[in-house]
Each structure stands twice: as structure tokens, then as C-alpha cells.
Short mmCIF file of C-alpha atoms and ligand atoms in Angstrom, two decimals:
data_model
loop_
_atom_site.label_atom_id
_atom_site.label_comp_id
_atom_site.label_asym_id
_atom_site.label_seq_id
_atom_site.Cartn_x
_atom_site.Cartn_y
_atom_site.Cartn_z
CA UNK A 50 2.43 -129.94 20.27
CA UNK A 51 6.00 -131.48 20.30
CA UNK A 52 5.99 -134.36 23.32
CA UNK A 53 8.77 -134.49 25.98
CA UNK A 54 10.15 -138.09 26.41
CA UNK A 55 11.56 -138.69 29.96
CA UNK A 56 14.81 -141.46 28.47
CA UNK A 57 15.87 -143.44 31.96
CA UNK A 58 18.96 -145.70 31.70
CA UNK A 59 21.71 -146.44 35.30
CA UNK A 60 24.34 -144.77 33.27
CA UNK A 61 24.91 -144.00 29.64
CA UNK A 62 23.24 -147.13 27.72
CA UNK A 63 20.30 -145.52 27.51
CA UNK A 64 22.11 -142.59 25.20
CA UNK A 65 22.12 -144.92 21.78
CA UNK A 66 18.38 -144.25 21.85
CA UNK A 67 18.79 -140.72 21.89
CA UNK A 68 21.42 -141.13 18.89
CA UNK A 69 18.72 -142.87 16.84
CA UNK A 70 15.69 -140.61 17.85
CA UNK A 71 18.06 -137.59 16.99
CA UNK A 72 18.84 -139.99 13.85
CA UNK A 73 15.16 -139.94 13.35
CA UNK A 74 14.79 -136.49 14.06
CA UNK A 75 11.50 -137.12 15.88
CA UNK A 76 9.17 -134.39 17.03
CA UNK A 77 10.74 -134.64 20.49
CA UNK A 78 11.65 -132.98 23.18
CA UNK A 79 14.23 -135.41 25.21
CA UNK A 80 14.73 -135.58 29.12
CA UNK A 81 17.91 -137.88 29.71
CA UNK A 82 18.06 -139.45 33.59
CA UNK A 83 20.85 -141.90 34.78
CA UNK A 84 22.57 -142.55 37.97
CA UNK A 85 26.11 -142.43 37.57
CA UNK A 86 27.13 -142.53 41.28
CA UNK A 87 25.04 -146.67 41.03
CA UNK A 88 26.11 -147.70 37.52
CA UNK A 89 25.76 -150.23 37.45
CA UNK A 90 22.44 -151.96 38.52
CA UNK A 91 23.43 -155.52 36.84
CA UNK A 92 24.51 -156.45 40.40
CA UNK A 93 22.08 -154.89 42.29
CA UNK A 94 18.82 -156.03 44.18
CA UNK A 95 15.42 -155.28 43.19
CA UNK A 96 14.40 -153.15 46.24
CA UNK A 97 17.38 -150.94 45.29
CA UNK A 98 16.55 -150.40 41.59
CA UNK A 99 12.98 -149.69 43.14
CA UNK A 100 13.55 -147.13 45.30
CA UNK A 101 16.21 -145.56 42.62
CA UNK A 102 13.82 -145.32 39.83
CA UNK A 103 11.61 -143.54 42.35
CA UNK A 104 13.78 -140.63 42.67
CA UNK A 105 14.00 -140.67 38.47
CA UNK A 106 10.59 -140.66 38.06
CA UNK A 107 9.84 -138.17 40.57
CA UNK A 108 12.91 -135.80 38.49
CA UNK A 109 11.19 -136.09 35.43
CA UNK A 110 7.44 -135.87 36.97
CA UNK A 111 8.45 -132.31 37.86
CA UNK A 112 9.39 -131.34 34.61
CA UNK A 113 6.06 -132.28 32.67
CA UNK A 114 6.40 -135.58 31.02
CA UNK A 115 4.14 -137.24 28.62
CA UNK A 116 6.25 -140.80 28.22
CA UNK A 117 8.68 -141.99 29.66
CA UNK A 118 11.51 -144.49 27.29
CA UNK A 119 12.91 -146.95 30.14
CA UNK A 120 16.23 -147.60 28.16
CA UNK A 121 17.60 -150.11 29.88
CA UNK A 122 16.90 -153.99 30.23
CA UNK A 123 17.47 -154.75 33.74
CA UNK A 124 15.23 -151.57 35.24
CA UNK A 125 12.45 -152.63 32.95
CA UNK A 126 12.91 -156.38 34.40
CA UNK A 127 12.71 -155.25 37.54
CA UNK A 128 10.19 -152.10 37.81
CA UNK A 129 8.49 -151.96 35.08
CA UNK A 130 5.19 -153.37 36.06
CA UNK A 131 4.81 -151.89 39.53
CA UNK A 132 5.40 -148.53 37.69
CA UNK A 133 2.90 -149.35 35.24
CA UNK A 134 0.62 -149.61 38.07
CA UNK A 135 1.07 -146.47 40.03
CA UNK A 136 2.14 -143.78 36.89
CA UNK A 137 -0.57 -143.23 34.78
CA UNK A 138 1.40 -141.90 31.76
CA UNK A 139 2.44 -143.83 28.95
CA UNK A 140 5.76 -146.25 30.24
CA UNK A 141 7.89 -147.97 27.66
CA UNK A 142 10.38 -150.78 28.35
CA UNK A 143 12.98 -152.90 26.22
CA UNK A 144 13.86 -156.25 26.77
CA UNK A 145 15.81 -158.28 25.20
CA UNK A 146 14.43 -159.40 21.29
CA UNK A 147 14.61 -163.58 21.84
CA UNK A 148 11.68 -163.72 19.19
CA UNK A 149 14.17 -162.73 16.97
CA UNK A 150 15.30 -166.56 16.97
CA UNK A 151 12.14 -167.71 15.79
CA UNK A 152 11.88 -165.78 12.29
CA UNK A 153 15.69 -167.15 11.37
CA UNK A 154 16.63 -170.30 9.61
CA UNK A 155 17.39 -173.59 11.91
CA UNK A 156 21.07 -173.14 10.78
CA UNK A 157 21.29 -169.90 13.10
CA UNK A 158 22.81 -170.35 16.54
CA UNK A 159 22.08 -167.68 19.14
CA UNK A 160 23.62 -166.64 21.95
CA UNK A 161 21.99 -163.50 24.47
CA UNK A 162 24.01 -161.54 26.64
CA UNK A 163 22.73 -159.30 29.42
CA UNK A 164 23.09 -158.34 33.08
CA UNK A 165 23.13 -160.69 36.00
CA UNK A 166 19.86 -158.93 37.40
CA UNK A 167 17.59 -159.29 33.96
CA UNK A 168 19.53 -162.73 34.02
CA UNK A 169 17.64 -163.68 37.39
CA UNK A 170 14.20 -161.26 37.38
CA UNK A 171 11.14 -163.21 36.88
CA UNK A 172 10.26 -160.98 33.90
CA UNK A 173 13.53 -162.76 31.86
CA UNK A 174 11.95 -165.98 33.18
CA UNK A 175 8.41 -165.19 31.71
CA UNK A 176 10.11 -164.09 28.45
CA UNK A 177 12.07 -166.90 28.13
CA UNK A 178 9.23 -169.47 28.76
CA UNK A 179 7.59 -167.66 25.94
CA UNK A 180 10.17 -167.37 23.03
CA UNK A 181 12.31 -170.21 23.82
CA UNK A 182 10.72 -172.61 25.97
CA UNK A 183 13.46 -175.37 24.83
CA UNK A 184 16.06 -173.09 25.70
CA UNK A 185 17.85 -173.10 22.09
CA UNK A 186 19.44 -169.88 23.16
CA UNK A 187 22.47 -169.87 25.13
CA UNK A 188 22.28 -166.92 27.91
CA UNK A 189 25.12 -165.57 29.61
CA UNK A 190 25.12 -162.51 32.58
CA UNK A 191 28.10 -161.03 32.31
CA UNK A 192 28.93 -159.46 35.59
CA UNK A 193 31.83 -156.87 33.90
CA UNK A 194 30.89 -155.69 30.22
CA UNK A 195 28.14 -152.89 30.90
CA UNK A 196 30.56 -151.13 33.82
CA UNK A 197 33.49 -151.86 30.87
CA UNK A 198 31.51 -149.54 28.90
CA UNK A 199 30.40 -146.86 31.09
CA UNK A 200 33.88 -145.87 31.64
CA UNK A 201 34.11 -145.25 28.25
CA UNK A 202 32.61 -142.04 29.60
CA UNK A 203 36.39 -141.66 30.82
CA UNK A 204 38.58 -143.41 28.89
CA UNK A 205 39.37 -144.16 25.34
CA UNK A 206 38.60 -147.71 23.67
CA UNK A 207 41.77 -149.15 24.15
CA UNK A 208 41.97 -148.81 27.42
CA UNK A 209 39.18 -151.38 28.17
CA UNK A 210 39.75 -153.50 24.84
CA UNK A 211 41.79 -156.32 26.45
CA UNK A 212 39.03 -156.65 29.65
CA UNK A 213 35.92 -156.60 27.54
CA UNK A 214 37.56 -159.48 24.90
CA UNK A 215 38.30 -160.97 27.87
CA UNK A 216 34.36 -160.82 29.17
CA UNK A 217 33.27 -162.21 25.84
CA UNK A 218 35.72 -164.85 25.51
CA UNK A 219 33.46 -167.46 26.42
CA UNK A 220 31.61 -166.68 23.44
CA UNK A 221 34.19 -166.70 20.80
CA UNK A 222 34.43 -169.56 18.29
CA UNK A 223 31.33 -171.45 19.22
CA UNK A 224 29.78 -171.35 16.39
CA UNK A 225 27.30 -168.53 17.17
CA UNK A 226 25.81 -166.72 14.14
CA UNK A 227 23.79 -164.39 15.73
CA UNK A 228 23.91 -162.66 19.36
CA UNK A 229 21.50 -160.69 20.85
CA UNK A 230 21.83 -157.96 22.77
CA UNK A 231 20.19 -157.86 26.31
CA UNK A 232 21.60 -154.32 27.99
CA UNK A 233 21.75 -151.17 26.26
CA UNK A 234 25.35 -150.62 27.32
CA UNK A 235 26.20 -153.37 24.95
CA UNK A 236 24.71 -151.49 21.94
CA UNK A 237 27.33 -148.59 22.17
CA UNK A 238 30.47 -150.90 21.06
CA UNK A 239 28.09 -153.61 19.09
CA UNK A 240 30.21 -153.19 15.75
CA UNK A 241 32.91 -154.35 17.66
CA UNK A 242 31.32 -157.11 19.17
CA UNK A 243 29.64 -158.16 15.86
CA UNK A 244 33.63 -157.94 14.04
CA UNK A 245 35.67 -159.56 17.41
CA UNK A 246 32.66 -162.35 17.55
CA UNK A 247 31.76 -162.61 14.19
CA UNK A 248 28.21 -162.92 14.99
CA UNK A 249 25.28 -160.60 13.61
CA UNK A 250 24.13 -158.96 16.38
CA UNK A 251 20.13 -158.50 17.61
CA UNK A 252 19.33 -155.18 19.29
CA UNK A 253 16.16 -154.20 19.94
CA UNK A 254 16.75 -150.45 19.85
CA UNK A 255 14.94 -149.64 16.73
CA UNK A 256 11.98 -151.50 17.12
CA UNK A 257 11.14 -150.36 20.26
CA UNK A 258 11.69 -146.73 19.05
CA UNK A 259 9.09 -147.56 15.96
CA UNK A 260 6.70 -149.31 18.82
CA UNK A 261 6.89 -146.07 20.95
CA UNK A 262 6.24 -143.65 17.65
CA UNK A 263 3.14 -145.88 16.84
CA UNK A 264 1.97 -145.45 20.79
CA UNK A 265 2.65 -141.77 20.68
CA UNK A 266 1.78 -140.69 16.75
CA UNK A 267 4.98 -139.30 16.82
CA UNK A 268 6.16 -137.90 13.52
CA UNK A 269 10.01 -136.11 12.48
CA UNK A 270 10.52 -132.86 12.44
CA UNK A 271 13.09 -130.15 11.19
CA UNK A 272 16.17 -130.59 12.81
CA UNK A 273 16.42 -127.88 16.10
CA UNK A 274 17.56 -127.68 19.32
CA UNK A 275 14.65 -130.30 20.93
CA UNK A 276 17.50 -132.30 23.20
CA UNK A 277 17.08 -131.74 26.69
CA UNK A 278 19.65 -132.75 29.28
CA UNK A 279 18.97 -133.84 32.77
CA UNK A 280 22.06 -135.33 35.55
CA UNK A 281 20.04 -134.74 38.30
CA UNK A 282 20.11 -138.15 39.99
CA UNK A 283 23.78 -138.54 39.40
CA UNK A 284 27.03 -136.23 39.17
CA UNK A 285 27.02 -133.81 37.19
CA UNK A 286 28.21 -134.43 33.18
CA UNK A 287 28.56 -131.86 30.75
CA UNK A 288 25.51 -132.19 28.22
CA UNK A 289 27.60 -131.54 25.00
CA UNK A 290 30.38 -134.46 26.17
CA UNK A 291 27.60 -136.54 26.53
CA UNK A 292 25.95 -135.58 23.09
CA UNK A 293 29.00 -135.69 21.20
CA UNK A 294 29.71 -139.18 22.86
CA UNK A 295 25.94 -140.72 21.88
CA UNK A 296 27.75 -140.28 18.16
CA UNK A 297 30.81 -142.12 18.69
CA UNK A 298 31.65 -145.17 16.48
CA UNK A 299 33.91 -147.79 18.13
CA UNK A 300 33.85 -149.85 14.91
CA UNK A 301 36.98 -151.72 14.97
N1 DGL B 1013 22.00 -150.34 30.45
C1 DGL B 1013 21.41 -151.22 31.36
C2 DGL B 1013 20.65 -152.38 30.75
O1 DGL B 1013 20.15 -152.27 29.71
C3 DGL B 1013 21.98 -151.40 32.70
C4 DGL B 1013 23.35 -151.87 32.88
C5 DGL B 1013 23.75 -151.82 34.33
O2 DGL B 1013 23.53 -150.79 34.96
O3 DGL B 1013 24.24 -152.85 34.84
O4 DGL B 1013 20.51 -153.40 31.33
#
């Protein structure tokens, strides 16, 4: 019987992993939860994002779960593990793929950008002592960049160009070859960030999607109408924008 996948992001990072499941076409059914009116979470305590991701959970509990995809980096820094605890259904998380570093040549120089929240949650900590204990990778929280992008709900590209070149200044010309990814925001405009930075960039989207189809036996399936669309726990977008937008390409 085809599984339904509750996808949890603060806004509308958490939609490139329903472009690449649909990309898939993965015997899914798809339950998408955000929280517009709160995007964004990157400056936000822990006992907020707690009592947030209650409410989501509790949405998608009531509609007959069997997984749920936490697509985005700072909720899964920050509530991941007491979920894990109290929900006993299958919980996936991404965070950001600093291993990456270690299977590249000692010419690559990596930089990781992410929210200010995953920045300072002792998960990133943890993660950090494990995959680059002599801290080889520069990290930067970037307090603007993820809101940037969520407006893109909004507004066209250009309209936010000059502020989000202006976020990832810092990083230009300083002889990164390879950035990595650390909010699923980030992923919606990374060919633009890969061309403007000229940096391959890491992003963990797919292999978290093949770790959850190994967990789950999923398999693909004919294409059909298996996207579900939940805005309960913000306001109210129309399901179609949203879809259409997941395919966007803001290649440069
Ligand atoms: N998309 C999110 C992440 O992966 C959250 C961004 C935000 O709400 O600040 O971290």
C-alpha cells in the first residue's frame, strides 16, 4: 500500500524535496506542513521551534502518517531527538553533509552555510566534532538568506538578487571550491549560488531521500495524482502556486 510522508519545513525549503520525490516518482503519498506566519526559525529559540513542531506533528498525526521527512536543518537540530523519543513512527532529519569534506582531495576548500540556530544547537556542535574536528571548514550563519528566499514565494528573482549577493559576499573570492549547503531554503536558488560563487555546491537532498527509500522500501510508481497539500499551520497558499513553484529554476 502506497505510504503517506508527512514533509515539515518553517516555510517553503522543505518543497525541493518534494520536487525530487515527484522527480523520483516515488510510491508516495505527500503531506506538506510549514509555518509561514514564523518563517523563519533561523533566529528563533529552541522552546519556540518546540512547541511549533508540536502543532505540525499533531496536523499530520490526524491525517494517518507513516513517516514523517523533517526538511529542514535547523528543526532537525533542534527537535529532532526529543521527537524521536515521544513519536513512535519512523522520523527523518537532514543536516548538513560535512562528511562530504572528507571523501575530496586536500586541494578542496569548503565553506558551510546555514542558519544562526543549527549554527548554535548542540546537534551542529556534535556533528562538527565528528566530521571536522580541526575545523577545516569555514561556517557561516547567515541571519538574511533563507527569509531572502521565502519571499520568493512573492516576488520575482530580481527583486532579492542585489540583498542575497550581498549576504554571500563574504564568501566570494576566497578561494572556496566547494560549499555546502546547511538549510533547505538555500537549495532552491543553489545554481545561482554555485555560478555567482563559483563553488560546487554540497546538498544533502538526495541522499537523504535514497536513506529514507532504503528505511521505508519505497519503490516509484506511475506518475498520478499522489501530492497532497497541507497549510494548516500557516496562511493559507494555493497548492498549485506552490507546486508549480517547487519546479522553478533560478539558474542564472
Ligand atoms: N529551511 C530551513 C532549514 O533548513 C529553515 C530556515 C529558517 O526558517 O530559518 O534550516
Amino acid at each position: 500500500m502506497k505510504k503517506t510522508i508527512g514533509v515539515i519545513d518553517s516555510g517553503i525549503g522543505g518543497l525541493t524535496f518534494v520536487q525530487e520525490i515527484q522527480k523520483q516518482k516515488l510510491n508516495v503519498n505527500l503531506l506538506y506542513v510549514c509555518d509561514s506566519r514564523n518563517v523563519p526559525y533561523g533566529g528563533k529559540s529552541q522552546g519556540f521551534m518546540k512547541e511549533r513542531i508540536e502543532i505540525m506533528m499533531q496536523n499530520l498525526l490526524g491525517k494517518k502518517i507513516d513517516a514523517v521527512l523533517m526538511a529542514c536543518n535547523t528543526l532537525t537540530a533542534e527537535t529532532i531527538d526529543g521527537l524521536r523519543s515521544r513519536f513512535h513512527l519512523p522520523i527523518v532529519g537532514i543536516e548538513p553533509y560535512m562528511r562530504h569534506a572528507k571523501l575530496t582531495t586536500s586541494q578542496a576548500k569548503y565553506a558551510l552555510i546555514l542558519t544562526p540556530a543549527t549554527f548554535s544547537s548542540k546537534r551542529f556542535q556534535k556533528l562538527q566534532m565528528e566530521n571536522d574536528p580541526a575545523s577545516k571548514i569555514d561556517v557561516f550563519p547567515l541571519t538574511k538568506l533563507a527569509m531572502l528566499i521565502e519571499s520568493l514565494k512573492n516576488n520575482p528573482f530580481d527583486a532579492i538578487r542585489e540583498e542575497v549577493s550581498k549576504e554571500l559576499l563574504i564568501l566570494k573570492d576566497k578561494g572556496y571550491t566547494h560549499l555546502i549547503l546547511g538549510c533547505t531554503h538555500y537549495t532552491i536558488i543553489s545554481r545561482w549560488i554555485e555560478s555567482y560563487l563559483n563553488v560546487e555546491v554540497v546538498d544533502p537532498t538526495r541522499n537523504v531521500i535514497e536513506h529514507m527509500k532504503m528505511m521505508l522500501s519505497l519503490g516509484s510508481s506511475t506518475p498520478d495524482e499522489s501530492f497532497l497539500y497541507s497549510e494548516d499551520c500557516g496562511e493559507r497558499w494555493d497548492s498549485k502556486a506552490m507546486k508549480d513553484f517547487a519546479f522553478m529554476d533560478f539558474a542564472v
